[in-house]
Short mmCIF file of C-alpha atoms in Angstrom, two decimals:
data_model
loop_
_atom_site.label_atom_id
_atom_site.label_comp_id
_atom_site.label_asym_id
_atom_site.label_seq_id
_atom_site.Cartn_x
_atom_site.Cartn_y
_atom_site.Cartn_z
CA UNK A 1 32.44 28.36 2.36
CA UNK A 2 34.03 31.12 4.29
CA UNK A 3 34.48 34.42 2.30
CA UNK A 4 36.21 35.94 5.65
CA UNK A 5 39.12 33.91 7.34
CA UNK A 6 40.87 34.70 10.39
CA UNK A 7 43.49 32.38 10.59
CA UNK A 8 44.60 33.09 13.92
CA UNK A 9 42.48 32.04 16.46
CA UNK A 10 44.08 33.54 19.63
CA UNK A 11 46.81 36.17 20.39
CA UNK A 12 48.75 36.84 22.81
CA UNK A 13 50.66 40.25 23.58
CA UNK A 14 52.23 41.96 26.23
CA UNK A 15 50.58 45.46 27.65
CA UNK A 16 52.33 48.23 25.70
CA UNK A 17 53.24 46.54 22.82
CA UNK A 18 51.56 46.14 19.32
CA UNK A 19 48.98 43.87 18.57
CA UNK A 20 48.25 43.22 14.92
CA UNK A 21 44.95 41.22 13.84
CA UNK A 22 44.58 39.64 10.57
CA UNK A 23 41.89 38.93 8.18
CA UNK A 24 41.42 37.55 4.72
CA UNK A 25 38.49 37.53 2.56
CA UNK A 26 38.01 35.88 -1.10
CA UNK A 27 35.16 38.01 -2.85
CA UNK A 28 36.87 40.51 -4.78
CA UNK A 29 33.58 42.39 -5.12
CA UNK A 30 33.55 43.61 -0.85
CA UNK A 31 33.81 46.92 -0.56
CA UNK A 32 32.99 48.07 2.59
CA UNK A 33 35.19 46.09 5.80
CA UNK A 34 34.02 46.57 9.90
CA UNK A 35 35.93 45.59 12.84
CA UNK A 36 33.74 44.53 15.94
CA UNK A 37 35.10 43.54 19.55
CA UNK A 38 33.11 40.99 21.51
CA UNK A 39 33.68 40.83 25.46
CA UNK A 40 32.10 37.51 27.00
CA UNK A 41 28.54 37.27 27.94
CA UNK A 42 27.94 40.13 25.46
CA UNK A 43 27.20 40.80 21.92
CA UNK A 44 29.64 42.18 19.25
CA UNK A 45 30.23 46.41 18.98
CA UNK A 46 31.57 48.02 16.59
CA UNK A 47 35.07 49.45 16.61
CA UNK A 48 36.48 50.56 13.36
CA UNK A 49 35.51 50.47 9.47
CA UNK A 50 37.21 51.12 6.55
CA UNK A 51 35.88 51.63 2.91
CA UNK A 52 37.38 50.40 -0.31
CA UNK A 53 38.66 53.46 -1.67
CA UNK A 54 40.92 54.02 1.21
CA UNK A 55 43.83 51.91 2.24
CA UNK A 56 44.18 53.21 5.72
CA UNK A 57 41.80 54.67 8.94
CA UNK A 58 42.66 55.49 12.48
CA UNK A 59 40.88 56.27 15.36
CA UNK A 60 43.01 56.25 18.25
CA UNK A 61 44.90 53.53 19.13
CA UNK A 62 42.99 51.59 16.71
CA UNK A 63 44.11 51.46 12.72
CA UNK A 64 42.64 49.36 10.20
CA UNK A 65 44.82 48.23 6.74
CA UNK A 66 43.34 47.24 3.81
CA UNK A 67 45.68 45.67 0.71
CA UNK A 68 42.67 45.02 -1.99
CA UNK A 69 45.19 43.44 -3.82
CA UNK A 70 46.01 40.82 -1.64
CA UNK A 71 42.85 41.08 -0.13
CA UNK A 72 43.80 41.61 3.44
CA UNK A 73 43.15 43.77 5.86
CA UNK A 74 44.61 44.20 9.79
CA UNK A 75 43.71 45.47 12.71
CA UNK A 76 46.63 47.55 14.44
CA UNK A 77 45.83 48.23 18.73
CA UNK A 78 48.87 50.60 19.86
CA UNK A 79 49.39 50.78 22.46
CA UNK A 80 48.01 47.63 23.76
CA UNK A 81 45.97 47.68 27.08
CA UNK A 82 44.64 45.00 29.57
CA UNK A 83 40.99 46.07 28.79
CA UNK A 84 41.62 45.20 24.84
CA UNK A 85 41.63 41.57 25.57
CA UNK A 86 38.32 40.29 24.07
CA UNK A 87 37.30 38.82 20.89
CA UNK A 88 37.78 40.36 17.63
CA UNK A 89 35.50 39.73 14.32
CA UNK A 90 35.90 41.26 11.12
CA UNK A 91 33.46 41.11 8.73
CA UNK A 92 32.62 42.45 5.08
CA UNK A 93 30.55 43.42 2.69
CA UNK A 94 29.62 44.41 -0.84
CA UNK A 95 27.45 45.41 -3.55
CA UNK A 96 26.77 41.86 -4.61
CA UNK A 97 26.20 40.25 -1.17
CA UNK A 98 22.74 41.13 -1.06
CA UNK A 99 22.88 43.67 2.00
CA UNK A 100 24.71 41.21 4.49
CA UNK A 101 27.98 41.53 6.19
CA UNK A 102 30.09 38.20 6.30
CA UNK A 103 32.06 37.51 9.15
CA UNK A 104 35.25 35.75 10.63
CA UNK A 105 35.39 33.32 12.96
CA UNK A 106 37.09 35.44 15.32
CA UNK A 107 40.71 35.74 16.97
CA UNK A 108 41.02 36.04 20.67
CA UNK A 109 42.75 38.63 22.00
CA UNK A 110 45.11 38.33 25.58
CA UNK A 111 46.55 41.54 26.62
CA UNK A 112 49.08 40.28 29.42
CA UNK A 113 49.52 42.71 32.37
CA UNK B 1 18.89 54.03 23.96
CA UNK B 2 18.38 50.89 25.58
CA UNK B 3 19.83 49.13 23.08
CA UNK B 4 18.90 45.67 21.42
CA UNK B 5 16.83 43.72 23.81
CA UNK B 6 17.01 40.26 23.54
CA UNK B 7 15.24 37.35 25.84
CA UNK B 8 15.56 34.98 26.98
CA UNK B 9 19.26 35.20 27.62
CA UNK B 10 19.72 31.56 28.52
CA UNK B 11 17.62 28.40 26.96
CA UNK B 12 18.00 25.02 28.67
CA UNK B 13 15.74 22.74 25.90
CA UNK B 14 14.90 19.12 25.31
CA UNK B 15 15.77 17.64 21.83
CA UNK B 16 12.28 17.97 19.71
CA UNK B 17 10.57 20.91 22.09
CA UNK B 18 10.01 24.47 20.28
CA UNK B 19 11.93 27.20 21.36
CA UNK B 20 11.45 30.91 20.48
CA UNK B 21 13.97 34.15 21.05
CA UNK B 22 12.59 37.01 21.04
CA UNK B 23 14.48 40.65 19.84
CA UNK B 24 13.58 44.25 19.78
CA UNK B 25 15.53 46.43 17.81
CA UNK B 26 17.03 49.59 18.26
CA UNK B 27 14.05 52.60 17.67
CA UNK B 28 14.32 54.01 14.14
CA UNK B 29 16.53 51.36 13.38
CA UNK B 30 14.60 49.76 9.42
CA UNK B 31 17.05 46.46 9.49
CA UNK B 32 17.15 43.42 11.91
CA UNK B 33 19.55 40.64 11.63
CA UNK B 34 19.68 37.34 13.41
CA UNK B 35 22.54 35.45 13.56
CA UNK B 36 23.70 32.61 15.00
CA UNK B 37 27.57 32.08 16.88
CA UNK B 38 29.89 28.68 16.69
CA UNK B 39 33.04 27.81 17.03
CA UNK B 40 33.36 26.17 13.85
CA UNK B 41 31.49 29.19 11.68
CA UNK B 42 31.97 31.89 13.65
CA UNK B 43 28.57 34.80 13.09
CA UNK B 44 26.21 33.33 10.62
CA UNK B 45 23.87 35.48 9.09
CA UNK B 46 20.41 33.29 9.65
CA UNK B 47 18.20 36.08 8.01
CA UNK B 48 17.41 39.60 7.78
CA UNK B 49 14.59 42.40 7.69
CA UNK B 50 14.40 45.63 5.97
CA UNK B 51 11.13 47.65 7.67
CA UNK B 52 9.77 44.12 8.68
CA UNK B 53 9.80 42.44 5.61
CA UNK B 54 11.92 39.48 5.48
CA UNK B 55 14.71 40.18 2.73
CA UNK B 56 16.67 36.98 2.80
CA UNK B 57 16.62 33.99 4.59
CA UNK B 58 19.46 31.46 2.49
CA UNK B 59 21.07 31.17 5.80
CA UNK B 60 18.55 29.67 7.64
CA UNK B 61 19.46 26.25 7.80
CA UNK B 62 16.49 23.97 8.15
CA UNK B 63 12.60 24.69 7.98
CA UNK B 64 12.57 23.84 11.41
CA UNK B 65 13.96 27.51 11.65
CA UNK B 66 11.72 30.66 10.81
CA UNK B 67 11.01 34.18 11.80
CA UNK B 68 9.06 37.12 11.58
CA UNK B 69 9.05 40.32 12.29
CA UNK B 70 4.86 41.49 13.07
CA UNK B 71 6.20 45.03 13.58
CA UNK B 72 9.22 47.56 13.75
CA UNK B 73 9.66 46.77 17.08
CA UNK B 74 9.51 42.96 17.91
CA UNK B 75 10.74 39.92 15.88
CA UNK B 76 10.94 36.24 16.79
CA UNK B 77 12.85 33.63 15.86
CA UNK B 78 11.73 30.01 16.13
CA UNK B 79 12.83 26.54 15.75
CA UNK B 80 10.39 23.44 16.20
CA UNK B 81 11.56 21.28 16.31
CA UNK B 82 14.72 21.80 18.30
CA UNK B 83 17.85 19.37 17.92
CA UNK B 84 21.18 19.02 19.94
CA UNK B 85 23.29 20.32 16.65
CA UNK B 86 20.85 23.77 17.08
CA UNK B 87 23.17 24.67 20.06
CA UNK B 88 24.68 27.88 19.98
CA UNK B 89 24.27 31.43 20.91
CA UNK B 90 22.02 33.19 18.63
CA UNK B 91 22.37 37.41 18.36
CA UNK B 92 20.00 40.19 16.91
CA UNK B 93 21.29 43.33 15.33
CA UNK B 94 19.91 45.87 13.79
CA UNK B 95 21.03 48.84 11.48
CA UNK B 96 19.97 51.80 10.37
CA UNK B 97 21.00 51.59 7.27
CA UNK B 98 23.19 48.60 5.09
CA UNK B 99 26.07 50.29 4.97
CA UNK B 100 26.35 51.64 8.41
CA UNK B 101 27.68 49.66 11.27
CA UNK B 102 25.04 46.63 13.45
CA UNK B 103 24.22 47.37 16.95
CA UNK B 104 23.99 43.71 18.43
CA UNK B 105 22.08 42.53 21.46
CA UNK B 106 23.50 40.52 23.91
CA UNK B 107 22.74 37.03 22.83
CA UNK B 108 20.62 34.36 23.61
CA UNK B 109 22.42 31.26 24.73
CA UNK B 110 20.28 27.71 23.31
CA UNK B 111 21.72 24.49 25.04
CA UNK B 112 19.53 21.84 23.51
CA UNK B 113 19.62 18.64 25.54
#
């Protein structure tokens, strides 16, 4: 059963613009949420966390959202650039899944020129 | 840093041979993680390592599937024997620490024939 859902598995958006990544989890107890980007023929690095006790963290053009009550988080890219385009996994954890992160299946990401 | 070192990168098998990836870690890193990528499942956590002891293994799927980890710096993982259904690309990470973020390698990519 997936704890972490990405519902969306590919994206498209235009350079400049916004693109907004989405990600649902079920386990209430996670606590602790990571964003990695995956280019092809390579493995995933990280790009952004966020704990539980905030709702909000930027770092650059990347923001991450988290609404524990609707447990949901999003990945914000602003503005959106050619070199973005790449895979995107979120994944979670918390203090009763045993020290492992769960993961996403991933959404595809297509930054158009 | 060289980063995670993984090999081979590509695995051309027949159906009931043994195959074995190898990983090393990042230096000073005390966790390894292997995982393994589909379509359907997205990054499966296979099993992990805290300073080389095996800490838990639920996602392995079959006992055709093992590892081990003889020191900090090398750990195998092995499957004998191999099926068609064991195709996927299969990543090592390792961590410093649970909490903090997983520094993958590049993958190895099984095709099981």
């Amino acid at each position: 059963d997936q704890q972490v859902k990405q519902n969306s598995p590919s994206l498209s958006v235009q350079e400049g613009r916004i693109s907004i990544l989405n990600c649902d989890y079920t386990n209430s107890m996670f606590d602790y949420f990571l964003w990695y980007k995956k280019y092809p023929a390579e493995g995933p690095t990280f790009l952004i966390s966020i704990s539980s006790i905030k709702d909000k963290n930027e770092d650059g053009r990347f923001t991450v959202f988290l609404n524990k009550s609707a447990k949901h988080l999003s990945l914000h890219i602003v503005p959106s650039q050619p070199g973005d385009s790449a895979v995107y996994f979120c994944a979670a954890s918390g203090s009763n899944t045993g020290n492992q992160f769960y993961f996403g299946t991933g959404t595809s990401l297509t930054v158009i020129p | 840093d060289a980063g995670v070192i993984q090999s081979p990168r590509h695995e051309v098998t027949e159906m009931g041979q043994e195959v074995t990836l190898r990983c090393k870690p990042i230096s000073g890193h005390d966790y390894l993680f292997w995982y393994r990528q589909t379509m359907m499942r997205g990054l499966e956590l296979l099993i992990y390592f805290n300073n080389n002891v095996p800490i838990d293994d639920s996602g392995m799927p079959e006992d055709r599937f093992s590892a081990k980890m003889p020191n900090a710096s090398f750990s195998t993982l092995k499957i004998q024997p191999s099926e068609p259904r064991d195709s996927a690309v299969y990543f090592c990470a390792s961590s410093r620490q649970r909490s903090y973020e997983q520094y993958f390698g590049p993958g190895t990519r099984l095709t099981v024939t």
